[in-house]
PDB file of C-alpha atoms in Angstrom:
ATOM      1  CA  UNK H   1      15.061  30.558  10.194  1.00  0.00           C
ATOM      2  CA  UNK H   2      12.735  28.250   7.349  1.00  0.00           C
ATOM      3  CA  UNK H   3       8.834  28.948   6.739  1.00  0.00           C
ATOM      4  CA  UNK H   4       8.821  29.864  10.403  1.00  0.00           C
ATOM      5  CA  UNK H   5       9.284  26.333  11.728  1.00  0.00           C
ATOM      6  CA  UNK H   6      12.274  26.975  13.819  1.00  0.00           C
ATOM      7  CA  UNK H   7      14.598  25.001  11.381  1.00  0.00           C
ATOM      8  CA  UNK H   8      18.031  26.746  10.479  1.00  0.00           C
ATOM      9  CA  UNK H   9      17.910  27.430   6.556  1.00  0.00           C
ATOM     10  CA  UNK H  10      21.358  25.910   6.124  1.00  0.00           C
ATOM     11  CA  UNK H  11      19.971  22.505   7.886  1.00  0.00           C
ATOM     12  CA  UNK H  12      16.868  22.647   6.065  1.00  0.00           C
ATOM     13  CA  UNK H  13      18.842  23.060   2.506  1.00  0.00           C
ATOM     14  CA  UNK H  14      21.125  20.416   3.404  1.00  0.00           C
ATOM     15  CA  UNK H  15      18.640  17.907   4.707  1.00  0.00           C
ATOM     16  CA  UNK H  16      16.887  17.940   0.627  1.00  0.00           C
ATOM     17  CA  UNK H  17      18.026  17.640  -2.747  1.00  0.00           C
ATOM     18  CA  UNK H  18      17.327  20.610  -5.110  1.00  0.00           C
ATOM     19  CA  UNK H  19      18.499  20.225  -8.312  1.00  0.00           C
ATOM     20  CA  UNK H  20      19.490  17.397 -10.810  1.00  0.00           C
ATOM     21  CA  UNK H  21      23.037  17.720  -9.885  1.00  0.00           C
ATOM     22  CA  UNK H  22      23.045  17.875  -5.995  1.00  0.00           C
ATOM     23  CA  UNK H  23      20.679  14.756  -6.349  1.00  0.00           C
ATOM     24  CA  UNK H  24      23.134  12.568  -8.383  1.00  0.00           C
ATOM     25  CA  UNK H  25      25.605  13.732  -6.487  1.00  0.00           C
ATOM     26  CA  UNK H  26      24.067  12.618  -3.027  1.00  0.00           C
ATOM     27  CA  UNK H  27      22.991   9.596  -4.662  1.00  0.00           C
ATOM     28  CA  UNK H  28      26.271   7.933  -5.453  1.00  0.00           C
ATOM     29  CA  UNK H  29      27.897   8.993  -2.000  1.00  0.00           C
ATOM     30  CA  UNK H  30      24.767   6.717  -0.496  1.00  0.00           C
ATOM     31  CA  UNK H  31      25.373   4.126  -3.216  1.00  0.00           C
ATOM     32  CA  UNK H  32      22.634   2.110  -4.634  1.00  0.00           C
ATOM     33  CA  UNK H  33      19.965   0.790  -4.436  1.00  0.00           C
ATOM     34  CA  UNK H  34      18.374   4.368  -3.334  1.00  0.00           C
ATOM     35  CA  UNK H  35      14.958   6.009  -3.119  1.00  0.00           C
ATOM     36  CA  UNK H  36      14.358   9.272  -4.213  1.00  0.00           C
ATOM     37  CA  UNK H  37      11.236  10.777  -2.321  1.00  0.00           C
ATOM     38  CA  UNK H  38       9.032  13.727  -2.373  1.00  0.00           C
ATOM     39  CA  UNK H  39       8.000  14.900   1.593  1.00  0.00           C
ATOM     40  CA  UNK H  40       5.153  16.261   0.360  1.00  0.00           C
ATOM     41  CA  UNK H  41       4.330  12.941  -1.889  1.00  0.00           C
ATOM     42  CA  UNK H  42       2.175   9.845  -1.076  1.00  0.00           C
ATOM     43  CA  UNK H  43      -0.421   7.222  -2.245  1.00  0.00           C
ATOM     44  CA  UNK H  44       2.597   6.049  -4.318  1.00  0.00           C
ATOM     45  CA  UNK H  45       3.134   9.530  -6.140  1.00  0.00           C
ATOM     46  CA  UNK H  46       6.491  11.558  -5.449  1.00  0.00           C
ATOM     47  CA  UNK H  47       8.860   7.904  -5.079  1.00  0.00           C
ATOM     48  CA  UNK H  48      11.347   6.283  -7.429  1.00  0.00           C
ATOM     49  CA  UNK H  49      13.490   3.497  -6.683  1.00  0.00           C
ATOM     50  CA  UNK H  50      17.136   3.288  -8.552  1.00  0.00           C
ATOM     51  CA  UNK H  51      18.830  -0.043  -8.226  1.00  0.00           C
ATOM     52  CA  UNK H  52      22.267   1.234  -9.745  1.00  0.00           C
ATOM     53  CA  UNK H  53      24.952   3.974  -9.367  1.00  0.00           C
ATOM     54  CA  UNK H  54      23.941   5.220 -12.944  1.00  0.00           C
ATOM     55  CA  UNK H  55      23.710   8.969 -13.486  1.00  0.00           C
ATOM     56  CA  UNK H  56      21.108   8.656 -16.216  1.00  0.00           C
ATOM     57  CA  UNK H  57      18.815   6.644 -14.216  1.00  0.00           C
ATOM     58  CA  UNK H  58      19.189   8.778 -11.425  1.00  0.00           C
ATOM     59  CA  UNK H  59      18.273  12.127 -13.323  1.00  0.00           C
ATOM     60  CA  UNK H  60      15.541  10.518 -14.495  1.00  0.00           C
ATOM     61  CA  UNK H  61      14.175   9.456 -11.830  1.00  0.00           C
ATOM     62  CA  UNK H  62      14.290  12.870 -10.033  1.00  0.00           C
ATOM     63  CA  UNK H  63      12.749  14.722 -12.611  1.00  0.00           C
ATOM     64  CA  UNK H  64       9.708  12.195 -12.175  1.00  0.00           C
ATOM     65  CA  UNK H  65       9.251  12.795  -8.630  1.00  0.00           C
ATOM     66  CA  UNK H  66       9.802  16.609  -9.400  1.00  0.00           C
ATOM     67  CA  UNK H  67       7.101  16.504 -12.007  1.00  0.00           C
ATOM     68  CA  UNK H  68       4.873  14.470  -9.515  1.00  0.00           C
ATOM     69  CA  UNK H  69       4.999  16.595  -6.568  1.00  0.00           C
ATOM     70  CA  UNK H  70       6.127  20.427  -7.695  1.00  0.00           C
ATOM     71  CA  UNK H  71       7.378  22.016  -5.043  1.00  0.00           C
ATOM     72  CA  UNK H  72       8.035  19.545  -2.750  1.00  0.00           C
ATOM     73  CA  UNK H  73      11.231  19.012  -0.901  1.00  0.00           C
ATOM     74  CA  UNK H  74      13.180  15.938  -2.500  1.00  0.00           C
ATOM     75  CA  UNK H  75      15.184  13.371   0.027  1.00  0.00           C
ATOM     76  CA  UNK H  76      17.582  10.714  -1.137  1.00  0.00           C
ATOM     77  CA  UNK H  77      17.709   7.677   0.975  1.00  0.00           C
ATOM     78  CA  UNK H  78      19.029   4.411   1.200  1.00  0.00           C
ATOM     79  CA  UNK H  79      16.933   1.456   0.168  1.00  0.00           C
ATOM     80  CA  UNK H  80      16.399  -1.160   3.088  1.00  0.00           C
ATOM     81  CA  UNK H  81      15.333  -3.980   1.370  1.00  0.00           C
ATOM     82  CA  UNK H  82      13.031  -6.749   3.470  1.00  0.00           C
ATOM     83  CA  UNK H  83      12.075  -4.109   6.076  1.00  0.00           C
ATOM     84  CA  UNK H  84       8.586  -3.774   7.486  1.00  0.00           C
ATOM     85  CA  UNK H  85       6.635  -0.703   7.385  1.00  0.00           C
ATOM     86  CA  UNK H  86       5.554  -0.098  10.908  1.00  0.00           C
ATOM     87  CA  UNK H  87       3.713   3.238  12.310  1.00  0.00           C
ATOM     88  CA  UNK H  88       2.804   4.846  15.739  1.00  0.00           C
ATOM     89  CA  UNK H  89      -0.652   6.606  16.185  1.00  0.00           C
ATOM     90  CA  UNK H  90      -0.079   9.914  17.892  1.00  0.00           C
ATOM     91  CA  UNK H  91      -2.387  12.203  19.810  1.00  0.00           C
ATOM     92  CA  UNK H  92      -1.216  15.332  21.007  1.00  0.00           C
ATOM     93  CA  UNK H  93      -2.874  18.608  22.907  1.00  0.00           C
ATOM     94  CA  UNK H  94      -1.546  22.382  23.133  1.00  0.00           C
ATOM     95  CA  UNK H  95       0.075  22.001  26.255  1.00  0.00           C
ATOM     96  CA  UNK H  96       2.580  19.688  25.080  1.00  0.00           C
ATOM     97  CA  UNK H  97       1.072  16.572  26.269  1.00  0.00           C
ATOM     98  CA  UNK H  98       1.288  13.394  23.779  1.00  0.00           C
ATOM     99  CA  UNK H  99       0.624   9.869  23.791  1.00  0.00           C
ATOM    100  CA  UNK H 100       0.559   6.908  21.505  1.00  0.00           C
ATOM    101  CA  UNK H 101      -2.339   5.067  20.762  1.00  0.00           C
ATOM    102  CA  UNK H 102      -1.323   1.542  19.479  1.00  0.00           C
ATOM    103  CA  UNK H 103       0.416   1.131  16.126  1.00  0.00           C
ATOM    104  CA  UNK H 104      -0.088  -1.116  12.559  1.00  0.00           C
ATOM    105  CA  UNK H 105       1.921  -2.959  10.518  1.00  0.00           C
ATOM    106  CA  UNK H 106       1.511  -1.829   6.618  1.00  0.00           C
ATOM    107  CA  UNK H 107       4.045  -3.800   5.370  1.00  0.00           C
ATOM    108  CA  UNK H 108       1.818  -5.128   2.577  1.00  0.00           C
ATOM    109  CA  UNK H 109       2.231  -2.595  -0.118  1.00  0.00           C
ATOM    110  CA  UNK H 110       1.412  -2.425  -4.030  1.00  0.00           C
ATOM    111  CA  UNK H 111       3.487   0.093  -6.111  1.00  0.00           C
ATOM    112  CA  UNK H 112       4.155   1.992  -2.859  1.00  0.00           C
ATOM    113  CA  UNK H 113       0.472   2.179  -1.912  1.00  0.00           C
ATOM    114  CA  UNK H 114      -0.713   0.348   1.327  1.00  0.00           C
ATOM    115  CA  UNK H 115      -3.396  -2.390   0.677  1.00  0.00           C
ATOM    116  CA  UNK H 116      -3.682  -4.056   4.073  1.00  0.00           C
ATOM    117  CA  UNK H 117      -3.313  -2.889   7.468  1.00  0.00           C
ATOM    118  CA  UNK H 118      -2.817  -4.792  10.658  1.00  0.00           C
ATOM    119  CA  UNK H 119      -2.664  -3.979  14.274  1.00  0.00           C
ATOM    120  CA  UNK H 120      -1.470  -4.287  17.230  1.00  0.00           C
ATOM    121  CA  UNK H 121       1.615  -4.482  15.380  1.00  0.00           C
ATOM    122  CA  UNK H 122       3.441  -8.422  16.172  1.00  0.00           C
ATOM    123  CA  UNK H 123       6.597  -8.440  14.242  1.00  0.00           C
ATOM    124  CA  UNK H 124       8.554  -6.241  16.823  1.00  0.00           C
ATOM    125  CA  UNK H 125       9.524  -7.517  19.892  1.00  0.00           C
ATOM    126  CA  UNK H 126       7.468  -5.813  22.739  1.00  0.00           C
ATOM    127  CA  UNK H 127      10.115  -4.003  24.375  1.00  0.00           C
ATOM    128  CA  UNK H 128      11.560  -2.644  20.977  1.00  0.00           C
ATOM    129  CA  UNK H 129       8.045  -1.698  20.002  1.00  0.00           C
ATOM    130  CA  UNK H 130       7.623   0.152  23.564  1.00  0.00           C
ATOM    131  CA  UNK H 131      10.638   1.786  22.562  1.00  0.00           C
ATOM    132  CA  UNK H 132       9.662   3.246  19.027  1.00  0.00           C
ATOM    133  CA  UNK H 133       6.270   4.518  20.860  1.00  0.00           C
ATOM    134  CA  UNK H 134       8.389   6.232  23.361  1.00  0.00           C
ATOM    135  CA  UNK H 135      10.565   7.966  20.431  1.00  0.00           C
ATOM    136  CA  UNK H 136       7.577   8.738  18.349  1.00  0.00           C
ATOM    137  CA  UNK H 137       5.883  10.394  21.434  1.00  0.00           C
ATOM    138  CA  UNK H 138       9.215  12.433  22.090  1.00  0.00           C
ATOM    139  CA  UNK H 139       9.139  13.617  18.578  1.00  0.00           C
ATOM    140  CA  UNK H 140       5.506  14.604  18.800  1.00  0.00           C
ATOM    141  CA  UNK H 141       6.113  16.783  22.012  1.00  0.00           C
ATOM    142  CA  UNK H 142       9.778  18.140  20.729  1.00  0.00           C
ATOM    143  CA  UNK H 143       7.584  19.610  17.538  1.00  0.00           C
ATOM    144  CA  UNK H 144       4.817  20.627  19.709  1.00  0.00           C
ATOM    145  CA  UNK H 145       2.625  18.914  17.450  1.00  0.00           C
ATOM    146  CA  UNK H 146      -0.949  18.993  18.287  1.00  0.00           C
ATOM    147  CA  UNK H 147      -3.537  16.861  16.847  1.00  0.00           C
ATOM    148  CA  UNK H 148      -3.888  13.036  15.511  1.00  0.00           C
ATOM    149  CA  UNK H 149      -0.519  12.317  13.477  1.00  0.00           C
ATOM    150  CA  UNK H 150       1.540   8.999  12.696  1.00  0.00           C
ATOM    151  CA  UNK H 151       5.566   8.417  13.179  1.00  0.00           C
ATOM    152  CA  UNK H 152       6.372   6.047  10.488  1.00  0.00           C
ATOM    153  CA  UNK H 153       9.365   3.625  10.616  1.00  0.00           C
ATOM    154  CA  UNK H 154      11.318   0.825   8.855  1.00  0.00           C
ATOM    155  CA  UNK H 155      12.170  -2.119  10.858  1.00  0.00           C
ATOM    156  CA  UNK H 156      14.238  -4.991  10.039  1.00  0.00           C
ATOM    157  CA  UNK H 157      16.495  -7.568  12.146  1.00  0.00           C
ATOM    158  CA  UNK H 158      15.513  -6.079  15.566  1.00  0.00           C
ATOM    159  CA  UNK H 159      16.845  -2.792  14.185  1.00  0.00           C
ATOM    160  CA  UNK H 160      14.453   0.638  13.139  1.00  0.00           C
ATOM    161  CA  UNK H 161      14.882   3.681  11.183  1.00  0.00           C
ATOM    162  CA  UNK H 162      12.732   6.685  11.247  1.00  0.00           C
ATOM    163  CA  UNK H 163      11.007   7.164   7.794  1.00  0.00           C
ATOM    164  CA  UNK H 164       8.489  10.322   8.608  1.00  0.00           C
ATOM    165  CA  UNK H 165       5.860  12.026  10.439  1.00  0.00           C
ATOM    166  CA  UNK H 166       2.599  12.540   8.997  1.00  0.00           C
ATOM    167  CA  UNK H 167       0.746  15.731  10.476  1.00  0.00           C
ATOM    168  CA  UNK H 168      -2.666  14.444   9.692  1.00  0.00           C
ATOM    169  CA  UNK H 169      -5.360  12.045  10.386  1.00  0.00           C
ATOM    170  CA  UNK H 170      -4.424   9.020   7.910  1.00  0.00           C
ATOM    171  CA  UNK H 171      -7.064   7.205   6.415  1.00  0.00           C
ATOM    172  CA  UNK H 172      -6.122   4.139   8.037  1.00  0.00           C
ATOM    173  CA  UNK H 173      -7.072   5.196  11.414  1.00  0.00           C
ATOM    174  CA  UNK H 174      -9.856   2.776  12.221  1.00  0.00           C
ATOM    175  CA  UNK H 175      -7.629  -0.148  12.867  1.00  0.00           C
ATOM    176  CA  UNK H 176      -6.048   1.941  15.740  1.00  0.00           C
ATOM    177  CA  UNK H 177      -9.557   3.054  16.897  1.00  0.00           C
ATOM    178  CA  UNK H 178     -10.924  -0.720  17.056  1.00  0.00           C
ATOM    179  CA  UNK H 179      -8.002  -1.775  18.941  1.00  0.00           C
ATOM    180  CA  UNK H 180      -8.095   0.954  21.569  1.00  0.00           C
ATOM    181  CA  UNK H 181     -11.586   2.056  21.830  1.00  0.00           C
ATOM    182  CA  UNK H 182     -10.367   5.913  20.956  1.00  0.00           C
ATOM    183  CA  UNK H 183     -12.686   7.835  18.557  1.00  0.00           C
ATOM    184  CA  UNK H 184      -9.566   9.882  16.887  1.00  0.00           C
ATOM    185  CA  UNK H 185     -11.354  12.113  15.019  1.00  0.00           C
ATOM    186  CA  UNK H 186     -13.735  13.073  17.894  1.00  0.00           C
ATOM    187  CA  UNK H 187     -10.208  13.578  20.052  1.00  0.00           C
ATOM    188  CA  UNK H 188      -8.545  15.644  17.372  1.00  0.00           C
ATOM    189  CA  UNK H 189     -11.448  18.237  17.176  1.00  0.00           C
ATOM    190  CA  UNK H 190     -11.388  17.967  21.096  1.00  0.00           C
ATOM    191  CA  UNK H 191      -7.773  18.926  21.169  1.00  0.00           C
ATOM    192  CA  UNK H 192      -8.229  21.598  18.687  1.00  0.00           C
ATOM    193  CA  UNK H 193     -10.384  23.461  21.003  1.00  0.00           C
ATOM    194  CA  UNK H 194      -8.039  23.163  23.955  1.00  0.00           C
ATOM    195  CA  UNK H 195      -9.287  20.194  25.461  1.00  0.00           C
ATOM    196  CA  UNK H 196      -6.336  18.916  27.230  1.00  0.00           C
ATOM    197  CA  UNK H 197      -5.860  15.131  26.573  1.00  0.00           C
ATOM    198  CA  UNK H 198      -6.477  13.714  30.401  1.00  0.00           C
ATOM    199  CA  UNK H 199     -10.022  15.655  29.802  1.00  0.00           C
ATOM    200  CA  UNK H 200     -11.177  13.116  27.488  1.00  0.00           C
ATOM    201  CA  UNK H 201     -12.764   9.940  28.892  1.00  0.00           C
ATOM    202  CA  UNK H 202     -11.453   7.559  26.475  1.00  0.00           C
ATOM    203  CA  UNK H 203      -7.785   8.778  27.131  1.00  0.00           C
ATOM    204  CA  UNK H 204      -7.792   8.207  30.507  1.00  0.00           C
ATOM    205  CA  UNK H 205      -9.689   4.704  30.045  1.00  0.00           C
ATOM    206  CA  UNK H 206      -6.601   3.644  27.524  1.00  0.00           C
ATOM    207  CA  UNK H 207      -4.125   5.346  29.699  1.00  0.00           C
ATOM    208  CA  UNK H 208      -5.436   3.596  32.548  1.00  0.00           C
ATOM    209  CA  UNK H 209      -5.322  -0.035  30.817  1.00  0.00           C
ATOM    210  CA  UNK H 210      -1.494   0.293  29.867  1.00  0.00           C
TER     211      UNK H 210
END
């Protein structure tokens, strides 16, 4: 198993690119336009867009991502043009319980960095958004994640695609706090101390309003 995560080594290796040659092969297979992204990147670092099936451009982009986030797993993804960046705020406890605490639309960005966060999410129909929340909660439970976290999606034309799970409390958490009335940093401390979600008054009030 890889790093004790329960992910088989061969599956982990297959999911990321660890050499220039593999990156070029996978990028050409996926087909331009693509994004080359470091799993541990953020804040605009460790991500490059390649618009053409050009070996030299792919190599340069891969080496730039490698240099910006040394040692990080790197992924090659098909670019979704015109998609909205939507994210579900999660909170899980050590007993396998998890809930969604609203979400945010982070589509207004500059150089791959979010500059405006909106909530609640309005661009996706209610039934689709509920489905996105349910699947985010299911993922949280399946990996036994306990703390505040965020599942991010790309959404376009009624369809959504999983982007990543951020296992941390993001700086934009106040958007979800203002909507829900839940103090996320305080809840994160409580669940880390072993308090179950249903033992937190703010969480019970939030669930009763849904």
